[in-house]
mmCIF file with all atom_site columns, C-alpha atoms in Angstrom:
data_model
loop_
_atom_site.group_PDB
_atom_site.id
_atom_site.type_symbol
_atom_site.label_atom_id
_atom_site.label_alt_id
_atom_site.label_comp_id
_atom_site.label_asym_id
_atom_site.label_entity_id
_atom_site.label_seq_id
_atom_site.pdbx_PDB_ins_code
_atom_site.Cartn_x
_atom_site.Cartn_y
_atom_site.Cartn_z
_atom_site.occupancy
_atom_site.B_iso_or_equiv
_atom_site.pdbx_formal_charge
_atom_site.auth_seq_id
_atom_site.auth_comp_id
_atom_site.auth_asym_id
_atom_site.auth_atom_id
_atom_site.pdbx_PDB_model_num
ATOM 1   C CA . MET K 1 1   ? -0.564 -25.899 16.037  1.00 25.00 ? 1079 MET K CA 1
ATOM 2   C CA . LEU K 1 2   ? 3.120  -25.711 16.353  1.00 30.00 ? 1080 LEU K CA 1
ATOM 3   C CA . GLY K 1 3   ? 3.199  -25.642 20.129  1.00 26.00 ? 1081 GLY K CA 1
ATOM 4   C CA . SER K 1 4   ? 5.688  -23.501 22.152  1.00 26.00 ? 1082 SER K CA 1
ATOM 5   C CA . TYR K 1 5   ? 9.182  -22.892 20.777  1.00 28.00 ? 1083 TYR K CA 1
ATOM 6   C CA . SER K 1 6   ? 11.882 -20.347 21.167  1.00 26.00 ? 1084 SER K CA 1
ATOM 7   C CA . CYS K 1 7   ? 14.228 -20.087 18.153  1.00 30.00 ? 1085 CYS K CA 1
ATOM 8   C CA . ASP K 1 8   ? 17.005 -17.459 18.527  1.00 28.00 ? 1086 ASP K CA 1
ATOM 9   C CA . ALA K 1 9   ? 19.822 -18.074 16.036  1.00 30.00 ? 1087 ALA K CA 1
ATOM 10  C CA . ALA K 1 10  ? 21.115 -21.260 17.605  1.00 32.00 ? 1088 ALA K CA 1
ATOM 11  C CA . SER K 1 11  ? 20.712 -23.217 14.432  1.00 44.00 ? 1089 SER K CA 1
ATOM 12  C CA . HIS K 1 12  ? 20.791 -22.387 10.780  1.00 56.00 ? 1090 HIS K CA 1
ATOM 13  C CA . PHE K 1 13  ? 17.686 -24.436 9.879   1.00 54.00 ? 1091 PHE K CA 1
ATOM 14  C CA . TRP K 1 14  ? 14.596 -25.499 11.860  1.00 58.00 ? 1092 TRP K CA 1
ATOM 15  C CA . ILE K 1 15  ? 11.578 -27.506 10.812  1.00 56.00 ? 1093 ILE K CA 1
ATOM 16  C CA . PHE K 1 16  ? 8.489  -28.201 12.812  1.00 51.00 ? 1094 PHE K CA 1
ATOM 17  C CA . ARG K 1 17  ? 5.703  -30.738 12.742  1.00 54.00 ? 1095 ARG K CA 1
ATOM 18  C CA . GLY K 1 18  ? 2.696  -30.059 14.838  1.00 52.00 ? 1096 GLY K CA 1
ATOM 19  C CA . GLY K 1 19  ? -0.030 -32.121 16.143  1.00 52.00 ? 1097 GLY K CA 1
ATOM 20  C CA . ASN K 1 20  ? -0.550 -34.525 19.101  1.00 46.00 ? 1098 ASN K CA 1
ATOM 21  C CA . PRO K 1 21  ? 1.852  -35.431 20.637  1.00 46.00 ? 1099 PRO K CA 1
ATOM 22  C CA . PRO K 1 22  ? 3.400  -31.922 20.634  1.00 51.00 ? 1100 PRO K CA 1
ATOM 23  C CA . SER K 1 23  ? 5.593  -30.493 17.938  1.00 70.00 ? 1101 SER K CA 1
ATOM 24  C CA . THR K 1 24  ? 8.407  -32.361 16.384  1.00 78.00 ? 1102 THR K CA 1
ATOM 25  C CA . ILE K 1 25  ? 11.492 -29.899 16.159  1.00 84.00 ? 1103 ILE K CA 1
ATOM 26  C CA . THR K 1 26  ? 14.374 -30.733 13.889  1.00 87.00 ? 1104 THR K CA 1
ATOM 27  C CA . GLY K 1 27  ? 17.445 -28.346 13.709  1.00 87.00 ? 1105 GLY K CA 1
ATOM 28  C CA . ILE K 1 28  ? 20.276 -28.599 11.210  1.00 88.00 ? 1106 ILE K CA 1
ATOM 29  C CA . GLU K 1 29  ? 23.608 -26.865 12.025  1.00 87.00 ? 1107 GLU K CA 1
ATOM 30  C CA . ILE K 1 30  ? 26.801 -27.307 10.216  1.00 86.00 ? 1108 ILE K CA 1
ATOM 31  C CA . GLU K 1 31  ? 29.025 -25.792 12.946  1.00 87.00 ? 1109 GLU K CA 1
ATOM 32  C CA . PRO K 1 32  ? 29.791 -28.321 15.654  1.00 91.00 ? 1110 PRO K CA 1
ATOM 33  C CA . ILE K 1 33  ? 29.932 -25.950 18.646  1.00 91.00 ? 1111 ILE K CA 1
ATOM 34  C CA . THR K 1 34  ? 26.723 -24.293 17.721  1.00 86.00 ? 1112 THR K CA 1
ATOM 35  C CA . ALA K 1 35  ? 25.084 -27.600 17.305  1.00 87.00 ? 1113 ALA K CA 1
ATOM 36  C CA . ARG K 1 36  ? 26.234 -28.607 20.760  1.00 91.00 ? 1114 ARG K CA 1
ATOM 37  C CA . ILE K 1 37  ? 24.802 -25.386 22.135  1.00 87.00 ? 1115 ILE K CA 1
ATOM 38  C CA . ALA K 1 38  ? 21.521 -26.085 20.335  1.00 84.00 ? 1116 ALA K CA 1
ATOM 39  C CA . ASN K 1 39  ? 21.464 -29.468 21.890  1.00 87.00 ? 1117 ASN K CA 1
ATOM 40  C CA . ALA K 1 40  ? 21.844 -28.110 25.372  1.00 88.00 ? 1118 ALA K CA 1
ATOM 41  C CA . LEU K 1 41  ? 19.185 -25.331 24.810  1.00 83.00 ? 1119 LEU K CA 1
ATOM 42  C CA . TYR K 1 42  ? 16.619 -27.657 23.248  1.00 81.00 ? 1120 TYR K CA 1
ATOM 43  C CA . PRO K 1 43  ? 17.230 -31.203 24.559  1.00 86.00 ? 1121 PRO K CA 1
ATOM 44  C CA . ASP K 1 44  ? 13.874 -32.471 23.277  1.00 84.00 ? 1122 ASP K CA 1
ATOM 45  C CA . ALA K 1 45  ? 14.713 -31.298 19.797  1.00 85.00 ? 1123 ALA K CA 1
ATOM 46  C CA . ASP K 1 46  ? 16.411 -33.420 16.994  1.00 87.00 ? 1124 ASP K CA 1
ATOM 47  C CA . ILE K 1 47  ? 19.638 -31.446 16.367  1.00 88.00 ? 1125 ILE K CA 1
ATOM 48  C CA . ARG K 1 48  ? 21.814 -32.646 13.723  1.00 88.00 ? 1126 ARG K CA 1
ATOM 49  C CA . ASN K 1 49  ? 25.292 -31.429 13.120  1.00 90.00 ? 1127 ASN K CA 1
ATOM 50  C CA . GLN K 1 50  ? 25.543 -31.652 9.354   1.00 87.00 ? 1128 GLN K CA 1
ATOM 51  C CA . ALA K 1 51  ? 25.111 -29.614 6.102   1.00 86.00 ? 1129 ALA K CA 1
ATOM 52  C CA . PHE K 1 52  ? 21.548 -29.186 5.098   1.00 87.00 ? 1130 PHE K CA 1
ATOM 53  C CA . GLU K 1 53  ? 22.162 -30.682 1.700   1.00 87.00 ? 1131 GLU K CA 1
ATOM 54  C CA . ASN K 1 54  ? 23.348 -33.995 3.399   1.00 87.00 ? 1132 ASN K CA 1
ATOM 55  C CA . SER K 1 55  ? 20.382 -34.225 5.749   1.00 86.00 ? 1133 SER K CA 1
ATOM 56  C CA . GLN K 1 56  ? 17.902 -37.049 5.431   1.00 89.00 ? 1134 GLN K CA 1
ATOM 57  C CA . LEU K 1 57  ? 14.573 -35.506 6.014   1.00 87.00 ? 1135 LEU K CA 1
ATOM 58  C CA . ALA K 1 58  ? 11.089 -36.594 5.187   1.00 88.00 ? 1136 ALA K CA 1
ATOM 59  C CA . ASP K 1 59  ? 9.508  -34.926 2.245   1.00 92.00 ? 1137 ASP K CA 1
ATOM 60  C CA . ASP K 1 60  ? 5.959  -33.307 2.467   1.00 92.00 ? 1138 ASP K CA 1
ATOM 61  C CA . PHE K 1 61  ? 6.038  -33.683 6.213   1.00 89.00 ? 1139 PHE K CA 1
ATOM 62  C CA . TYR K 1 62  ? 6.835  -30.535 8.261   1.00 88.00 ? 1140 TYR K CA 1
ATOM 63  C CA . ASP K 1 63  ? 4.519  -27.630 8.981   1.00 89.00 ? 1141 ASP K CA 1
ATOM 64  C CA . VAL K 1 64  ? 7.152  -24.854 9.052   1.00 90.00 ? 1142 VAL K CA 1
ATOM 65  C CA . ALA K 1 65  ? 10.718 -24.365 7.900   1.00 90.00 ? 1143 ALA K CA 1
ATOM 66  C CA . ILE K 1 66  ? 12.605 -21.529 9.539   1.00 90.00 ? 1144 ILE K CA 1
ATOM 67  C CA . SER K 1 67  ? 16.116 -20.439 8.662   1.00 90.00 ? 1145 SER K CA 1
ATOM 68  C CA . ASN K 1 68  ? 18.531 -17.548 8.580   1.00 87.00 ? 1146 ASN K CA 1
ATOM 69  C CA . ILE K 1 69  ? 20.098 -19.206 5.522   1.00 86.00 ? 1147 ILE K CA 1
ATOM 70  C CA . PRO K 1 70  ? 23.896 -19.013 5.038   1.00 82.00 ? 1148 PRO K CA 1
ATOM 71  C CA . PHE K 1 71  ? 25.842 -16.974 2.596   1.00 75.00 ? 1149 PHE K CA 1
ATOM 72  C CA . GLY K 1 72  ? 28.093 -18.594 0.248   1.00 77.00 ? 1150 GLY K CA 1
ATOM 73  C CA . ASP K 1 73  ? 29.106 -18.637 -3.615  1.00 80.00 ? 1151 ASP K CA 1
ATOM 74  C CA . TYR K 1 74  ? 28.932 -22.309 -3.975  1.00 83.00 ? 1152 TYR K CA 1
ATOM 75  C CA . LYS K 1 75  ? 26.450 -24.859 -5.374  1.00 89.00 ? 1153 LYS K CA 1
ATOM 76  C CA . PRO K 1 76  ? 25.489 -27.857 -3.266  1.00 88.00 ? 1154 PRO K CA 1
ATOM 77  C CA . PHE K 1 77  ? 25.282 -31.213 -5.034  1.00 89.00 ? 1155 PHE K CA 1
ATOM 78  C CA . ASP K 1 78  ? 21.679 -32.564 -5.073  1.00 89.00 ? 1156 ASP K CA 1
ATOM 79  C CA . PRO K 1 79  ? 20.552 -34.546 -8.070  1.00 91.00 ? 1157 PRO K CA 1
ATOM 80  C CA . ARG K 1 80  ? 17.042 -33.160 -7.684  1.00 91.00 ? 1158 ARG K CA 1
ATOM 81  C CA . PHE K 1 81  ? 18.210 -29.543 -8.249  1.00 92.00 ? 1159 PHE K CA 1
ATOM 82  C CA . ASN K 1 82  ? 21.437 -29.775 -10.064 1.00 91.00 ? 1160 ASN K CA 1
ATOM 83  C CA . SER K 1 83  ? 19.906 -28.782 -13.387 1.00 92.00 ? 1161 SER K CA 1
ATOM 84  C CA . PHE K 1 84  ? 18.922 -25.429 -11.862 1.00 93.00 ? 1162 PHE K CA 1
ATOM 85  C CA . HIS K 1 85  ? 22.475 -24.618 -10.784 1.00 91.00 ? 1163 HIS K CA 1
ATOM 86  C CA . PHE K 1 86  ? 21.073 -23.164 -7.509  1.00 93.00 ? 1164 PHE K CA 1
ATOM 87  C CA . PRO K 1 87  ? 23.706 -21.417 -5.264  1.00 91.00 ? 1165 PRO K CA 1
ATOM 88  C CA . ILE K 1 88  ? 23.464 -22.288 -1.580  1.00 89.00 ? 1166 ILE K CA 1
ATOM 89  C CA . HIS K 1 89  ? 20.959 -19.443 -0.838  1.00 88.00 ? 1167 HIS K CA 1
ATOM 90  C CA . ASP K 1 90  ? 18.604 -20.511 -3.591  1.00 94.00 ? 1168 ASP K CA 1
ATOM 91  C CA . TYR K 1 91  ? 19.059 -24.245 -2.765  1.00 93.00 ? 1169 TYR K CA 1
ATOM 92  C CA . PHE K 1 92  ? 17.867 -23.737 0.783   1.00 92.00 ? 1170 PHE K CA 1
ATOM 93  C CA . PHE K 1 93  ? 14.479 -22.375 -0.574  1.00 95.00 ? 1171 PHE K CA 1
ATOM 94  C CA . ALA K 1 94  ? 14.057 -25.190 -3.065  1.00 95.00 ? 1172 ALA K CA 1
ATOM 95  C CA . ALA K 1 95  ? 15.148 -28.041 -0.823  1.00 93.00 ? 1173 ALA K CA 1
ATOM 96  C CA . ALA K 1 96  ? 12.946 -26.672 2.140   1.00 92.00 ? 1174 ALA K CA 1
ATOM 97  C CA . LEU K 1 97  ? 9.976  -26.545 -0.063  1.00 95.00 ? 1175 LEU K CA 1
ATOM 98  C CA . GLU K 1 98  ? 10.323 -30.354 -0.611  1.00 94.00 ? 1176 GLU K CA 1
ATOM 99  C CA . ARG K 1 99  ? 10.263 -30.907 3.108   1.00 91.00 ? 1177 ARG K CA 1
ATOM 100 C CA . VAL K 1 100 ? 7.151  -28.898 4.170   1.00 92.00 ? 1178 VAL K CA 1
ATOM 101 C CA . ARG K 1 101 ? 3.748  -30.342 3.573   1.00 93.00 ? 1179 ARG K CA 1
ATOM 102 C CA . PRO K 1 102 ? 1.219  -28.800 1.137   1.00 96.00 ? 1180 PRO K CA 1
ATOM 103 C CA . GLY K 1 103 ? 0.025  -25.688 2.859   1.00 95.00 ? 1181 GLY K CA 1
ATOM 104 C CA . GLY K 1 104 ? 3.181  -25.534 4.949   1.00 92.00 ? 1182 GLY K CA 1
ATOM 105 C CA . LEU K 1 105 ? 5.253  -22.425 5.537   1.00 94.00 ? 1183 LEU K CA 1
ATOM 106 C CA . ILE K 1 106 ? 8.789  -21.322 4.742   1.00 93.00 ? 1184 ILE K CA 1
ATOM 107 C CA . LEU K 1 107 ? 10.037 -18.357 6.876   1.00 94.00 ? 1185 LEU K CA 1
ATOM 108 C CA . PHE K 1 108 ? 13.490 -17.372 5.890   1.00 94.00 ? 1186 PHE K CA 1
ATOM 109 C CA . ILE K 1 109 ? 16.013 -14.601 6.509   1.00 93.00 ? 1187 ILE K CA 1
ATOM 110 C CA . THR K 1 110 ? 17.934 -14.234 3.302   1.00 93.00 ? 1188 THR K CA 1
ATOM 111 C CA . SER K 1 111 ? 20.108 -11.686 1.488   1.00 90.00 ? 1189 SER K CA 1
ATOM 112 C CA . MET K 1 112 ? 18.321 -9.088  -0.625  1.00 91.00 ? 1190 MET K CA 1
ATOM 113 C CA . GLY K 1 113 ? 19.643 -11.011 -3.678  1.00 91.00 ? 1191 GLY K CA 1
ATOM 114 C CA . THR K 1 114 ? 16.836 -13.470 -3.373  1.00 95.00 ? 1192 THR K CA 1
ATOM 115 C CA . MET K 1 115 ? 14.296 -10.804 -4.250  1.00 96.00 ? 1193 MET K CA 1
ATOM 116 C CA . ASP K 1 116 ? 16.504 -8.326  -6.261  1.00 94.00 ? 1194 ASP K CA 1
ATOM 117 C CA . LYS K 1 117 ? 18.915 -10.219 -8.387  1.00 93.00 ? 1195 LYS K CA 1
ATOM 118 C CA . LEU K 1 118 ? 18.431 -9.975  -12.151 1.00 93.00 ? 1196 LEU K CA 1
ATOM 119 C CA . ASN K 1 119 ? 18.519 -13.874 -12.456 1.00 94.00 ? 1197 ASN K CA 1
ATOM 120 C CA . SER K 1 120 ? 14.916 -14.663 -11.609 1.00 96.00 ? 1198 SER K CA 1
ATOM 121 C CA . THR K 1 121 ? 15.374 -18.534 -11.887 1.00 96.00 ? 1199 THR K CA 1
ATOM 122 C CA . LEU K 1 122 ? 14.614 -19.081 -8.158  1.00 97.00 ? 1200 LEU K CA 1
ATOM 123 C CA . ARG K 1 123 ? 11.670 -16.665 -8.070  1.00 97.00 ? 1201 ARG K CA 1
ATOM 124 C CA . GLN K 1 124 ? 10.102 -18.277 -11.108 1.00 97.00 ? 1202 GLN K CA 1
ATOM 125 C CA . TYR K 1 125 ? 10.573 -21.752 -9.538  1.00 97.00 ? 1203 TYR K CA 1
ATOM 126 C CA . LEU K 1 126 ? 8.870  -20.653 -6.360  1.00 98.00 ? 1204 LEU K CA 1
ATOM 127 C CA . ALA K 1 127 ? 6.114  -18.560 -7.912  1.00 97.00 ? 1205 ALA K CA 1
ATOM 128 C CA . TYR K 1 128 ? 4.598  -21.678 -9.499  1.00 96.00 ? 1206 TYR K CA 1
ATOM 129 C CA . ARG K 1 129 ? 4.788  -23.677 -6.228  1.00 97.00 ? 1207 ARG K CA 1
ATOM 130 C CA . THR K 1 130 ? 4.232  -21.210 -3.479  1.00 98.00 ? 1208 THR K CA 1
ATOM 131 C CA . GLU K 1 131 ? 2.299  -18.164 -2.516  1.00 98.00 ? 1209 GLU K CA 1
ATOM 132 C CA . LEU K 1 132 ? 4.255  -15.222 -1.293  1.00 98.00 ? 1210 LEU K CA 1
ATOM 133 C CA . LEU K 1 133 ? 2.604  -14.234 1.992   1.00 98.00 ? 1211 LEU K CA 1
ATOM 134 C CA . GLY K 1 134 ? 4.819  -11.262 2.521   1.00 97.00 ? 1212 GLY K CA 1
ATOM 135 C CA . ALA K 1 135 ? 8.367  -9.900  2.734   1.00 98.00 ? 1213 ALA K CA 1
ATOM 136 C CA . ILE K 1 136 ? 10.064 -7.262  4.798   1.00 96.00 ? 1214 ILE K CA 1
ATOM 137 C CA . ARG K 1 137 ? 13.349 -5.590  4.038   1.00 94.00 ? 1215 ARG K CA 1
ATOM 138 C CA . LEU K 1 138 ? 15.547 -4.971  7.043   1.00 91.00 ? 1216 LEU K CA 1
ATOM 139 C CA . PRO K 1 139 ? 18.131 -2.173  7.293   1.00 86.00 ? 1217 PRO K CA 1
ATOM 140 C CA . ASN K 1 140 ? 21.748 -3.077  6.577   1.00 81.00 ? 1218 ASN K CA 1
ATOM 141 C CA . THR K 1 141 ? 22.566 -2.569  10.198  1.00 77.00 ? 1219 THR K CA 1
ATOM 142 C CA . ALA K 1 142 ? 20.032 -5.235  11.498  1.00 75.00 ? 1220 ALA K CA 1
ATOM 143 C CA . PHE K 1 143 ? 22.783 -7.753  12.320  1.00 76.00 ? 1221 PHE K CA 1
ATOM 144 C CA . LYS K 1 144 ? 25.712 -5.390  12.894  1.00 70.00 ? 1222 LYS K CA 1
ATOM 145 C CA . LYS K 1 145 ? 25.612 -5.709  16.743  1.00 71.00 ? 1223 LYS K CA 1
ATOM 146 C CA . ASN K 1 146 ? 25.407 -9.474  17.084  1.00 71.00 ? 1224 ASN K CA 1
ATOM 147 C CA . ALA K 1 147 ? 27.129 -10.635 13.781  1.00 69.00 ? 1225 ALA K CA 1
ATOM 148 C CA . ASN K 1 148 ? 29.351 -7.635  13.140  1.00 66.00 ? 1226 ASN K CA 1
ATOM 149 C CA . THR K 1 149 ? 28.260 -7.514  9.497   1.00 72.00 ? 1227 THR K CA 1
ATOM 150 C CA . GLU K 1 150 ? 26.493 -4.888  7.415   1.00 74.00 ? 1228 GLU K CA 1
ATOM 151 C CA . VAL K 1 151 ? 24.235 -6.524  4.822   1.00 80.00 ? 1229 VAL K CA 1
ATOM 152 C CA . THR K 1 152 ? 20.748 -5.807  3.623   1.00 86.00 ? 1230 THR K CA 1
ATOM 153 C CA . THR K 1 153 ? 18.450 -8.819  4.401   1.00 90.00 ? 1231 THR K CA 1
ATOM 154 C CA . ASP K 1 154 ? 14.902 -9.746  3.785   1.00 95.00 ? 1232 ASP K CA 1
ATOM 155 C CA . ILE K 1 155 ? 12.445 -11.773 5.808   1.00 96.00 ? 1233 ILE K CA 1
ATOM 156 C CA . VAL K 1 156 ? 10.589 -13.855 3.144   1.00 97.00 ? 1234 VAL K CA 1
ATOM 157 C CA . MET K 1 157 ? 7.352  -15.755 4.072   1.00 97.00 ? 1235 MET K CA 1
ATOM 158 C CA . LEU K 1 158 ? 6.004  -18.410 1.695   1.00 97.00 ? 1236 LEU K CA 1
ATOM 159 C CA . ARG K 1 159 ? 3.133  -20.950 1.737   1.00 97.00 ? 1237 ARG K CA 1
ATOM 160 C CA . ARG K 1 160 ? 3.402  -24.105 -0.243  1.00 97.00 ? 1238 ARG K CA 1
ATOM 161 C CA . LEU K 1 161 ? 0.557  -24.544 -2.670  1.00 98.00 ? 1239 LEU K CA 1
ATOM 162 C CA . ASN K 1 162 ? -1.835 -27.410 -2.114  1.00 97.00 ? 1240 ASN K CA 1
ATOM 163 C CA . GLU K 1 163 ? -2.096 -30.013 -4.890  1.00 94.00 ? 1241 GLU K CA 1
ATOM 164 C CA . GLY K 1 164 ? -4.092 -28.660 -7.723  1.00 94.00 ? 1242 GLY K CA 1
ATOM 165 C CA . GLU K 1 165 ? -4.065 -25.110 -6.385  1.00 95.00 ? 1243 GLU K CA 1
ATOM 166 C CA . SER K 1 166 ? -3.209 -22.405 -8.956  1.00 94.00 ? 1244 SER K CA 1
ATOM 167 C CA . PRO K 1 167 ? -0.354 -19.975 -8.399  1.00 92.00 ? 1245 PRO K CA 1
ATOM 168 C CA . CYS K 1 168 ? -1.628 -17.017 -6.409  1.00 93.00 ? 1246 CYS K CA 1
ATOM 169 C CA . GLY K 1 169 ? -0.392 -13.988 -4.374  1.00 93.00 ? 1247 GLY K CA 1
ATOM 170 C CA . PRO K 1 170 ? 1.288  -10.817 -5.234  1.00 96.00 ? 1248 PRO K CA 1
ATOM 171 C CA . ALA K 1 171 ? 3.708  -10.428 -8.240  1.00 97.00 ? 1249 ALA K CA 1
ATOM 172 C CA . TRP K 1 172 ? 7.381  -10.814 -7.193  1.00 98.00 ? 1250 TRP K CA 1
ATOM 173 C CA . GLN K 1 173 ? 9.197  -12.553 -10.162 1.00 97.00 ? 1251 GLN K CA 1
ATOM 174 C CA . ALA K 1 174 ? 10.498 -9.336  -11.798 1.00 97.00 ? 1252 ALA K CA 1
ATOM 175 C CA . THR K 1 175 ? 12.665 -6.452  -10.866 1.00 96.00 ? 1253 THR K CA 1
ATOM 176 C CA . VAL K 1 176 ? 11.923 -2.838  -11.761 1.00 96.00 ? 1254 VAL K CA 1
ATOM 177 C CA . PRO K 1 177 ? 13.618 0.531   -11.510 1.00 94.00 ? 1255 PRO K CA 1
ATOM 178 C CA . HIS K 1 178 ? 13.183 2.400   -8.339  1.00 91.00 ? 1256 HIS K CA 1
ATOM 179 C CA . SER K 1 179 ? 14.214 6.025   -7.538  1.00 89.00 ? 1257 SER K CA 1
ATOM 180 C CA . ASN K 1 180 ? 15.147 7.039   -4.077  1.00 88.00 ? 1258 ASN K CA 1
ATOM 181 C CA . SER K 1 181 ? 15.141 10.539  -2.377  1.00 86.00 ? 1259 SER K CA 1
ATOM 182 C CA . ARG K 1 182 ? 18.624 11.236  -3.880  1.00 86.00 ? 1260 ARG K CA 1
ATOM 183 C CA . GLY K 1 183 ? 17.483 10.601  -7.351  1.00 87.00 ? 1261 GLY K CA 1
ATOM 184 C CA . GLU K 1 184 ? 19.523 7.376   -7.639  1.00 86.00 ? 1262 GLU K CA 1
ATOM 185 C CA . LYS K 1 185 ? 17.858 4.672   -9.706  1.00 88.00 ? 1263 LYS K CA 1
ATOM 186 C CA . ILE K 1 186 ? 18.172 1.162   -8.287  1.00 89.00 ? 1264 ILE K CA 1
ATOM 187 C CA . GLU K 1 187 ? 16.797 -2.014  -9.649  1.00 92.00 ? 1265 GLU K CA 1
ATOM 188 C CA . ILE K 1 188 ? 14.603 -3.668  -6.886  1.00 94.00 ? 1266 ILE K CA 1
ATOM 189 C CA . ASN K 1 189 ? 11.981 -6.369  -6.686  1.00 96.00 ? 1267 ASN K CA 1
ATOM 190 C CA . GLU K 1 190 ? 8.433  -5.340  -8.067  1.00 97.00 ? 1268 GLU K CA 1
ATOM 191 C CA . TYR K 1 191 ? 6.995  -6.359  -4.708  1.00 98.00 ? 1269 TYR K CA 1
ATOM 192 C CA . PHE K 1 192 ? 8.985  -3.815  -2.766  1.00 96.00 ? 1270 PHE K CA 1
ATOM 193 C CA . ALA K 1 193 ? 8.569  -1.116  -5.543  1.00 95.00 ? 1271 ALA K CA 1
ATOM 194 C CA . GLU K 1 194 ? 4.887  -1.316  -5.029  1.00 96.00 ? 1272 GLU K CA 1
ATOM 195 C CA . ARG K 1 195 ? 5.101  -1.471  -1.223  1.00 96.00 ? 1273 ARG K CA 1
ATOM 196 C CA . PRO K 1 196 ? 8.124  0.826   -0.202  1.00 93.00 ? 1274 PRO K CA 1
ATOM 197 C CA . ARG K 1 197 ? 6.615  0.868   3.468   1.00 94.00 ? 1275 ARG K CA 1
ATOM 198 C CA . LEU K 1 198 ? 7.841  -2.690  3.732   1.00 96.00 ? 1276 LEU K CA 1
ATOM 199 C CA . MET K 1 199 ? 11.524 -1.505  3.241   1.00 93.00 ? 1277 MET K CA 1
ATOM 200 C CA . LEU K 1 200 ? 12.751 -0.357  6.808   1.00 90.00 ? 1278 LEU K CA 1
ATOM 201 C CA . GLY K 1 201 ? 14.933 2.353   5.388   1.00 86.00 ? 1279 GLY K CA 1
ATOM 202 C CA . GLU K 1 202 ? 15.738 3.728   1.920   1.00 86.00 ? 1280 GLU K CA 1
ATOM 203 C CA . MET K 1 203 ? 17.673 1.855   -0.750  1.00 87.00 ? 1281 MET K CA 1
ATOM 204 C CA . ARG K 1 204 ? 20.822 3.713   -1.621  1.00 84.00 ? 1282 ARG K CA 1
ATOM 205 C CA . LEU K 1 205 ? 23.962 3.016   -3.842  1.00 81.00 ? 1283 LEU K CA 1
ATOM 206 C CA . GLU K 1 206 ? 26.618 2.880   -1.061  1.00 72.00 ? 1284 GLU K CA 1
ATOM 207 C CA . GLY K 1 207 ? 29.647 0.943   -0.085  1.00 58.00 ? 1285 GLY K CA 1
ATOM 208 C CA . ARG K 1 208 ? 29.668 -0.705  3.314   1.00 50.00 ? 1286 ARG K CA 1
ATOM 209 C CA . MET K 1 209 ? 31.736 -3.784  4.189   1.00 45.00 ? 1287 MET K CA 1
ATOM 210 C CA . TYR K 1 210 ? 31.353 -4.989  0.600   1.00 45.00 ? 1288 TYR K CA 1
ATOM 211 C CA . SER K 1 211 ? 32.378 -2.468  -2.061  1.00 42.00 ? 1289 SER K CA 1
ATOM 212 C CA . GLY K 1 212 ? 29.472 -0.981  -4.085  1.00 46.00 ? 1290 GLY K CA 1
ATOM 213 C CA . ALA K 1 213 ? 26.863 -2.793  -1.980  1.00 44.00 ? 1291 ALA K CA 1
ATOM 214 C CA . ARG K 1 214 ? 23.347 -1.532  -2.235  1.00 56.00 ? 1292 ARG K CA 1
ATOM 215 C CA . SER K 1 215 ? 22.128 -0.845  1.344   1.00 59.00 ? 1293 SER K CA 1
ATOM 216 C CA . THR K 1 216 ? 19.195 0.336   3.287   1.00 63.00 ? 1294 THR K CA 1
ATOM 217 C CA . GLU K 1 217 ? 19.550 3.020   5.861   1.00 57.00 ? 1295 GLU K CA 1
ATOM 218 C CA . SER K 1 218 ? 17.609 2.759   9.108   1.00 51.00 ? 1296 SER K CA 1
ATOM 219 C CA . ASN K 1 219 ? 16.721 6.394   9.108   1.00 48.00 ? 1297 ASN K CA 1
ATOM 220 C CA . HIS K 1 220 ? 15.391 8.447   6.156   1.00 48.00 ? 1298 HIS K CA 1
ATOM 221 C CA . PRO K 1 221 ? 17.412 11.693  5.333   1.00 47.00 ? 1299 PRO K CA 1
#
């Protein structure tokens, strides 16, 4: 039981530990002003103004990790994962997995690259350690109003496997060709190719704020 919490977007990374006494809530936020706001909104939470890769958090402890993980083309230094060369997006998944207990959950908003990029290193890493509970693809306009950006994002929900538990859940390591109503062929994750209803819009080859970006439209033609 997590208890009652209200996570808007005040902090980049939240982790919860349930039980009695009530939930332990830890928030990691690299931006100082945002961290101060989070402290004011959640005075009983442990809000830390630091980068996630620098945070000292207990392993195998938390029930849930929640984040709208940051964009970036850099690779954090962490001896546990340096051999994988994970960029920041992928690093958040791998490092959060170490923090949640067996059976714990990871609920992340991430760019569509996590699911769709041709390099499947992260997906293979996670597939042997987690069960994909589900994923939903949001329209590229989902964050336009509050973040002034047009980027296709996914909500990805994972459960860490228990010790001795065999990999399970739907297939999501590979990408496959997908044709839209325009006849355009786009490489997307096999999970979404088999479940197009979970894409809230239609994948199209269009430029938005980033040239040549693949985007979803909120309304079908």
